[in-house]
Amino acid sequence: MQTPTAAATAPIDMPEIAEALARMERCLRAVGCERVPLDDAAGRVCAEALPARLDAPPFAVAAMDGYALRWADADALLARSGVTRAGDPIGPPLAPGTCRRIFTGAPVPPGADTVVVQELTETVGERLRILPGAEPHRHIRAAGSNFGTGTPVTRPGTRLSARDIGLAAAAGHAEIRVHRRPRVAVLSTGSELSRAFADGQAGQILNANRPALKALVRSWGGVPLDLGIAADDGAALSVALSRARATAGIDLLVTSGGASVGDFDLLSPVLAELGFEPAFRKVRMRPGKATLFGRLGQLPVLGLPGNAVAALVSALLFLGPAMSRLAGAGWAEPSPERAVLATPLPATGPRTTFLRGRLGRVGRGVPTFSVLADQDNAMLSGLALADALVLRPADAPPAAPGEPVAVLRFDLSPGF
Amino acid sequence: MQTPTAAATAPIDMPEIAEALARMERCLRAVGCERVPLDDAAGRVCAEALPARLDAPPFAVAAMDGYALRWADADALLARSGVTRAGDPIGPPLAPGTCRRIFTGAPVPPGADTVVVQELTETVGERLRILPGAEPHRHIRAAGSNFGTGTPVTRPGTRLSARDIGLAAAAGHAEIRVHRRPRVAVLSTGSELSRAFADGQAGQILNANRPALKALVRSWGGVPLDLGIAADDGAALSVALSRARATAGIDLLVTSGGASVGDFDLLSPVLAELGFEPAFRKVRMRPGKATLFGRLGQLPVLGLPGNAVAALVSALLFLGPAMSRLAGAGWAEPSPERAVLATPLPATGPRTTFLRGRLGRVGRGVPTFSVLADQDNAMLSGLALADALVLRPADAPPAAPGEPVAVLRFDLSPGF
């Protein structure tokens, strides 16, 4: 992609990425909620602070195998009075001067205030001696010390992890209110695109963007709706967009193609005719300049470039946060991390620039970044091999191996 | 969890984590394969190198909007001969001394070897002049430059990303062979555990591990099978384990509880009676010492601690790689990354130690790690709030703020 000339860009509002993201954020709201079984809730976005329905543990329990006793008796020889195992009832109070064999998770008998591990005890005839090294009040988990009845155990707006699911189950819940999955419609534009491979037919160009974007929507917690391919033709595009606007239950429309400034890039004018309210029509980034966002009536529309690499880079930057916001998980922009260059980088042009590359590891230090030789935006094969993008500011000078850089790691955007 | 004394551990083989993982790796094989529609393949583990069924692009195409010409003619005034748009047929060869208006993605006419962007041209009457700055052979993507027919576009053993899906679709495929999802049975042991919350019943202890482990299995690409809770009773446990062994189609059995050295931890003896071949029965780590692994007949069995925090830490270290291997994605151990301490750490005991904490960011530098105050292994509520574990070697001295440490980031194990 060539850097824009003043003549080509002057009349077009082309915000920086941060500004474009801020405009987008203001246009999107979280979708509604539903109750789901806890078994189906992993990865869903929590919509309620579930209060614990019980104390955990429900009573003081031993945190180790050993003997329960009153610390005041620790210098005496203690009479043994029974055994308590995990799952046993609390049982009778501990009489002064006695101890009770106890196992991890078992209720501590009333009166006992300390558990001493077996290794710090010694048997003397029928009795037990506590050895030096034992400490008062050890190895007892107080009732409610994990959580007490009423304590909130889930946090609205967070994606439910296995840890959250375990905690909600331990707190007495079998269901949870979550945001429903955002429904994201995907429309490709481009007369050159064939719908499916046809054996023996010459000159086919197959659409990478629609399948890739549907996969992203699914991996990022949404439900994709496939609106197919619209021809690069005003009427066809207008029909496809109007149909999307009229379809109930679409939370976001994502298009690819038709959004740059060529004579046959019709998306922007057709949207304008339909009353589109743009938040931005370009972004000062490379690749991905031809990214637009706004509202068509109530329908948020994200227009991605037609170019497969540009479409996916732009999806990482814009579709990700949009879906996170729609899903109720708040606004989550991809977060650059630090890496050290293993290969030189060229100077950048007047836009924030992303170059594909691979991360390496030297021990447990900061990862290294090696840029891939071919940065052609049509080379999806190269993007598929990459595992990170280096983020370079506009007008940056060349950079040498060893210099620190900011990278977007694909492993932090699972499914990308 | 107390550090083990020589008396308690001497007779027990307790390998380091790395050795335990190596033994586990040798016992696990990838599960079989199935064909799925590309639309359902995101996140699945690829089992074939799909060859491209066509060239991409199918012919040389313009990479920019501009004019196609023969570079040998670039000093002449060129006659205009038509227009080619994306989606148009290749059309007639370009006559010497002429140029053709061309748009991004359009086939370059035979004979043309260069595309010059419009900004580097000037109209002179009916003709076109090429301005200084234009370069030969620019802005043309050769046929097959993205990939040629027969080029493999997917890599067996990798999890299919949206980029891979897009590439496979662009290469003419609508289906792909992937490994089926591993089926992982989950069994909890513990007489103290209630199956479900019962209103008004005192003293309930609800099981966090089974729901959390099922969620992990699902998040990590497997299909969980819930085998319920077995009592801490040799006969009940034996029946449950024998039933699991006899159930067709289980790729891995994961148990929690019953695996430490207390008098009522029956898992190991019951497994031994059933002919279990252990790879290890303990691991030199804290929490998570009470982790065992081996084979019960053909069935791999991973025994996790009963303690919720220990069970989940051990799952992160052992269940993750096991599932990755079963799923066909190779052996993938969690990879520690570097952080800088924001809080002091105590000295560690004789085992590799994991402490829960939270990562912070200072700009784009290495993240900071703040340890959580309460490291009690029964405190699942604390683990739920953490977003990383610091990994401390055995017998490490205390560490001060500012010192570098190794951390396991939860965001790199999605779903954890």
PDB file of N, CA and C in Angstrom, chain A residues 206-252:
ATOM      1  N   LEU A 206     -10.799 -16.591  -4.665  1.00  0.00           N
ATOM      2  CA  LEU A 206     -11.721 -17.017  -3.615  1.00  0.00           C
ATOM      3  C   LEU A 206     -11.599 -16.086  -2.425  1.00  0.00           C
ATOM      4  N   ASN A 207     -12.679 -15.959  -1.716  1.00  0.00           N
ATOM      5  CA  ASN A 207     -12.791 -14.993  -0.645  1.00  0.00           C
ATOM      6  C   ASN A 207     -12.200 -15.536   0.652  1.00  0.00           C
ATOM      7  N   ALA A 208     -11.127 -14.905   1.093  1.00  0.00           N
ATOM      8  CA  ALA A 208     -10.531 -15.290   2.379  1.00  0.00           C
ATOM      9  C   ALA A 208     -11.199 -14.571   3.540  1.00  0.00           C
ATOM     10  N   ASN A 209     -11.684 -13.358   3.279  1.00  0.00           N
ATOM     11  CA  ASN A 209     -12.116 -12.507   4.388  1.00  0.00           C
ATOM     12  C   ASN A 209     -13.348 -13.016   5.107  1.00  0.00           C
ATOM     13  N   ARG A 210     -14.333 -13.471   4.323  1.00  0.00           N
ATOM     14  CA  ARG A 210     -15.585 -13.877   4.963  1.00  0.00           C
ATOM     15  C   ARG A 210     -15.345 -15.053   5.898  1.00  0.00           C
ATOM     16  N   PRO A 211     -14.705 -16.132   5.406  1.00  0.00           N
ATOM     17  CA  PRO A 211     -14.446 -17.245   6.339  1.00  0.00           C
ATOM     18  C   PRO A 211     -13.559 -16.842   7.519  1.00  0.00           C
ATOM     19  N   ALA A 212     -12.558 -15.999   7.264  1.00  0.00           N
ATOM     20  CA  ALA A 212     -11.669 -15.592   8.359  1.00  0.00           C
ATOM     21  C   ALA A 212     -12.427 -14.744   9.376  1.00  0.00           C
ATOM     22  N   LEU A 213     -13.256 -13.830   8.887  1.00  0.00           N
ATOM     23  CA  LEU A 213     -13.985 -12.956   9.816  1.00  0.00           C
ATOM     24  C   LEU A 213     -15.041 -13.744  10.588  1.00  0.00           C
ATOM     25  N   LYS A 214     -15.675 -14.697   9.918  1.00  0.00           N
ATOM     26  CA  LYS A 214     -16.636 -15.544  10.654  1.00  0.00           C
ATOM     27  C   LYS A 214     -15.911 -16.329  11.746  1.00  0.00           C
ATOM     28  N   ALA A 215     -14.732 -16.830  11.438  1.00  0.00           N
ATOM     29  CA  ALA A 215     -13.961 -17.577  12.448  1.00  0.00           C
ATOM     30  C   ALA A 215     -13.592 -16.664  13.615  1.00  0.00           C
ATOM     31  N   LEU A 216     -13.209 -15.426  13.300  1.00  0.00           N
ATOM     32  CA  LEU A 216     -12.874 -14.478  14.374  1.00  0.00           C
ATOM     33  C   LEU A 216     -14.074 -14.201  15.253  1.00  0.00           C
ATOM     34  N   VAL A 217     -15.216 -13.959  14.608  1.00  0.00           N
ATOM     35  CA  VAL A 217     -16.433 -13.665  15.375  1.00  0.00           C
ATOM     36  C   VAL A 217     -16.720 -14.813  16.334  1.00  0.00           C
ATOM     37  N   ARG A 218     -16.595 -16.034  15.823  1.00  0.00           N
ATOM     38  CA  ARG A 218     -16.880 -17.204  16.662  1.00  0.00           C
ATOM     39  C   ARG A 218     -15.830 -17.321  17.777  1.00  0.00           C
ATOM     40  N   SER A 219     -14.562 -17.191  17.423  1.00  0.00           N
ATOM     41  CA  SER A 219     -13.500 -17.325  18.435  1.00  0.00           C
ATOM     42  C   SER A 219     -13.601 -16.237  19.495  1.00  0.00           C
ATOM     43  N   TRP A 220     -14.111 -15.089  19.116  1.00  0.00           N
ATOM     44  CA  TRP A 220     -14.196 -13.976  20.060  1.00  0.00           C
ATOM     45  C   TRP A 220     -15.565 -13.920  20.737  1.00  0.00           C
ATOM     46  N   GLY A 221     -16.293 -15.020  20.691  1.00  0.00           N
ATOM     47  CA  GLY A 221     -17.494 -15.133  21.520  1.00  0.00           C
ATOM     48  C   GLY A 221     -18.784 -14.679  20.869  1.00  0.00           C
ATOM     49  N   GLY A 222     -18.779 -14.452  19.563  1.00  0.00           N
ATOM     50  CA  GLY A 222     -19.993 -14.011  18.892  1.00  0.00           C
ATOM     51  C   GLY A 222     -20.603 -15.097  18.031  1.00  0.00           C
ATOM     52  N   VAL A 223     -21.727 -14.756  17.437  1.00  0.00           N
ATOM     53  CA  VAL A 223     -22.401 -15.649  16.504  1.00  0.00           C
ATOM     54  C   VAL A 223     -22.335 -14.988  15.129  1.00  0.00           C
ATOM     55  N   PRO A 224     -21.633 -15.600  14.176  1.00  0.00           N
ATOM     56  CA  PRO A 224     -21.545 -14.976  12.857  1.00  0.00           C
ATOM     57  C   PRO A 224     -22.792 -15.256  12.004  1.00  0.00           C
ATOM     58  N   LEU A 225     -23.193 -14.251  11.242  1.00  0.00           N
ATOM     59  CA  LEU A 225     -24.253 -14.417  10.240  1.00  0.00           C
ATOM     60  C   LEU A 225     -23.619 -14.101   8.895  1.00  0.00           C
ATOM     61  N   ASP A 226     -23.703 -15.039   7.989  1.00  0.00           N
ATOM     62  CA  ASP A 226     -23.025 -14.885   6.704  1.00  0.00           C
ATOM     63  C   ASP A 226     -23.955 -14.223   5.695  1.00  0.00           C
ATOM     64  N   LEU A 227     -23.624 -13.004   5.281  1.00  0.00           N
ATOM     65  CA  LEU A 227     -24.454 -12.298   4.294  1.00  0.00           C
ATOM     66  C   LEU A 227     -23.898 -12.432   2.883  1.00  0.00           C
ATOM     67  N   GLY A 228     -22.890 -13.262   2.695  1.00  0.00           N
ATOM     68  CA  GLY A 228     -22.413 -13.550   1.346  1.00  0.00           C
ATOM     69  C   GLY A 228     -21.555 -12.450   0.753  1.00  0.00           C
ATOM     70  N   ILE A 229     -21.539 -12.419  -0.584  1.00  0.00           N
ATOM     71  CA  ILE A 229     -20.702 -11.475  -1.332  1.00  0.00           C
ATOM     72  C   ILE A 229     -21.606 -10.551  -2.132  1.00  0.00           C
ATOM     73  N   ALA A 230     -21.400  -9.260  -2.015  1.00  0.00           N
ATOM     74  CA  ALA A 230     -22.117  -8.298  -2.857  1.00  0.00           C
ATOM     75  C   ALA A 230     -21.185  -7.844  -3.969  1.00  0.00           C
ATOM     76  N   ALA A 231     -21.733  -7.693  -5.167  1.00  0.00           N
ATOM     77  CA  ALA A 231     -20.926  -7.223  -6.293  1.00  0.00           C
ATOM     78  C   ALA A 231     -20.510  -5.776  -6.065  1.00  0.00           C
ATOM     79  N   ASP A 232     -19.401  -5.369  -6.704  1.00  0.00           N
ATOM     80  CA  ASP A 232     -18.952  -3.963  -6.685  1.00  0.00           C
ATOM     81  C   ASP A 232     -19.866  -3.175  -7.598  1.00  0.00           C
ATOM     82  N   ASP A 233     -21.077  -2.941  -7.151  1.00  0.00           N
ATOM     83  CA  ASP A 233     -22.102  -2.357  -8.009  1.00  0.00           C
ATOM     84  C   ASP A 233     -23.062  -1.685  -7.043  1.00  0.00           C
ATOM     85  N   GLY A 234     -23.305  -0.405  -7.276  1.00  0.00           N
ATOM     86  CA  GLY A 234     -24.060   0.395  -6.315  1.00  0.00           C
ATOM     87  C   GLY A 234     -25.380  -0.233  -5.921  1.00  0.00           C
ATOM     88  N   ALA A 235     -26.096  -0.714  -6.903  1.00  0.00           N
ATOM     89  CA  ALA A 235     -27.428  -1.245  -6.623  1.00  0.00           C
ATOM     90  C   ALA A 235     -27.340  -2.498  -5.760  1.00  0.00           C
ATOM     91  N   ALA A 236     -26.430  -3.408  -6.134  1.00  0.00           N
ATOM     92  CA  ALA A 236     -26.298  -4.662  -5.387  1.00  0.00           C
ATOM     93  C   ALA A 236     -25.875  -4.390  -3.950  1.00  0.00           C
ATOM     94  N   LEU A 237     -24.922  -3.463  -3.796  1.00  0.00           N
ATOM     95  CA  LEU A 237     -24.420  -3.141  -2.468  1.00  0.00           C
ATOM     96  C   LEU A 237     -25.514  -2.485  -1.625  1.00  0.00           C
ATOM     97  N   SER A 238     -26.274  -1.612  -2.262  1.00  0.00           N
ATOM     98  CA  SER A 238     -27.350  -0.917  -1.564  1.00  0.00           C
ATOM     99  C   SER A 238     -28.395  -1.911  -1.068  1.00  0.00           C
ATOM    100  N   VAL A 239     -28.727  -2.876  -1.917  1.00  0.00           N
ATOM    101  CA  VAL A 239     -29.697  -3.898  -1.518  1.00  0.00           C
ATOM    102  C   VAL A 239     -29.157  -4.695  -0.334  1.00  0.00           C
ATOM    103  N   ALA A 240     -27.884  -5.108  -0.417  1.00  0.00           N
ATOM    104  CA  ALA A 240     -27.302  -5.929   0.650  1.00  0.00           C
ATOM    105  C   ALA A 240     -27.262  -5.161   1.968  1.00  0.00           C
ATOM    106  N   LEU A 241     -26.885  -3.883   1.905  1.00  0.00           N
ATOM    107  CA  LEU A 241     -26.799  -3.088   3.135  1.00  0.00           C
ATOM    108  C   LEU A 241     -28.178  -2.802   3.717  1.00  0.00           C
ATOM    109  N   SER A 242     -29.139  -2.516   2.839  1.00  0.00           N
ATOM    110  CA  SER A 242     -30.495  -2.246   3.314  1.00  0.00           C
ATOM    111  C   SER A 242     -31.087  -3.484   3.968  1.00  0.00           C
ATOM    112  N   ARG A 243     -30.790  -4.619   3.376  1.00  0.00           N
ATOM    113  CA  ARG A 243     -31.296  -5.871   3.930  1.00  0.00           C
ATOM    114  C   ARG A 243     -30.687  -6.117   5.330  1.00  0.00           C
ATOM    115  N   ALA A 244     -29.394  -5.852   5.455  1.00  0.00           N
ATOM    116  CA  ALA A 244     -28.752  -6.027   6.765  1.00  0.00           C
ATOM    117  C   ALA A 244     -29.390  -5.100   7.794  1.00  0.00           C
ATOM    118  N   ARG A 245     -29.628  -3.844   7.378  1.00  0.00           N
ATOM    119  CA  ARG A 245     -30.219  -2.880   8.307  1.00  0.00           C
ATOM    120  C   ARG A 245     -31.606  -3.330   8.756  1.00  0.00           C
ATOM    121  N   ALA A 246     -32.333  -3.958   7.836  1.00  0.00           N
ATOM    122  CA  ALA A 246     -33.715  -4.351   8.128  1.00  0.00           C
ATOM    123  C   ALA A 246     -33.796  -5.677   8.879  1.00  0.00           C
ATOM    124  N   THR A 247     -32.682  -6.395   8.970  1.00  0.00           N
ATOM    125  CA  THR A 247     -32.713  -7.697   9.634  1.00  0.00           C
ATOM    126  C   THR A 247     -32.660  -7.507  11.143  1.00  0.00           C
ATOM    127  N   ALA A 248     -33.648  -8.061  11.825  1.00  0.00           N
ATOM    128  CA  ALA A 248     -33.696  -7.912  13.282  1.00  0.00           C
ATOM    129  C   ALA A 248     -32.560  -8.697  13.922  1.00  0.00           C
ATOM    130  N   GLY A 249     -32.042  -8.178  15.002  1.00  0.00           N
ATOM    131  CA  GLY A 249     -31.136  -8.957  15.843  1.00  0.00           C
ATOM    132  C   GLY A 249     -29.687  -8.959  15.412  1.00  0.00           C
ATOM    133  N   ILE A 250     -29.303  -8.123  14.464  1.00  0.00           N
ATOM    134  CA  ILE A 250     -27.879  -8.000  14.137  1.00  0.00           C
ATOM    135  C   ILE A 250     -27.293  -6.915  15.041  1.00  0.00           C
ATOM    136  N   ASP A 251     -26.226  -7.248  15.752  1.00  0.00           N
ATOM    137  CA  ASP A 251     -25.611  -6.285  16.670  1.00  0.00           C
ATOM    138  C   ASP A 251     -24.522  -5.473  15.991  1.00  0.00           C
ATOM    139  N   LEU A 252     -23.953  -6.032  14.941  1.00  0.00           N
ATOM    140  CA  LEU A 252     -22.863  -5.350  14.225  1.00  0.00           C
ATOM    141  C   LEU A 252     -22.796  -5.939  12.825  1.00  0.00           C
TER     142      LEU A 252
END
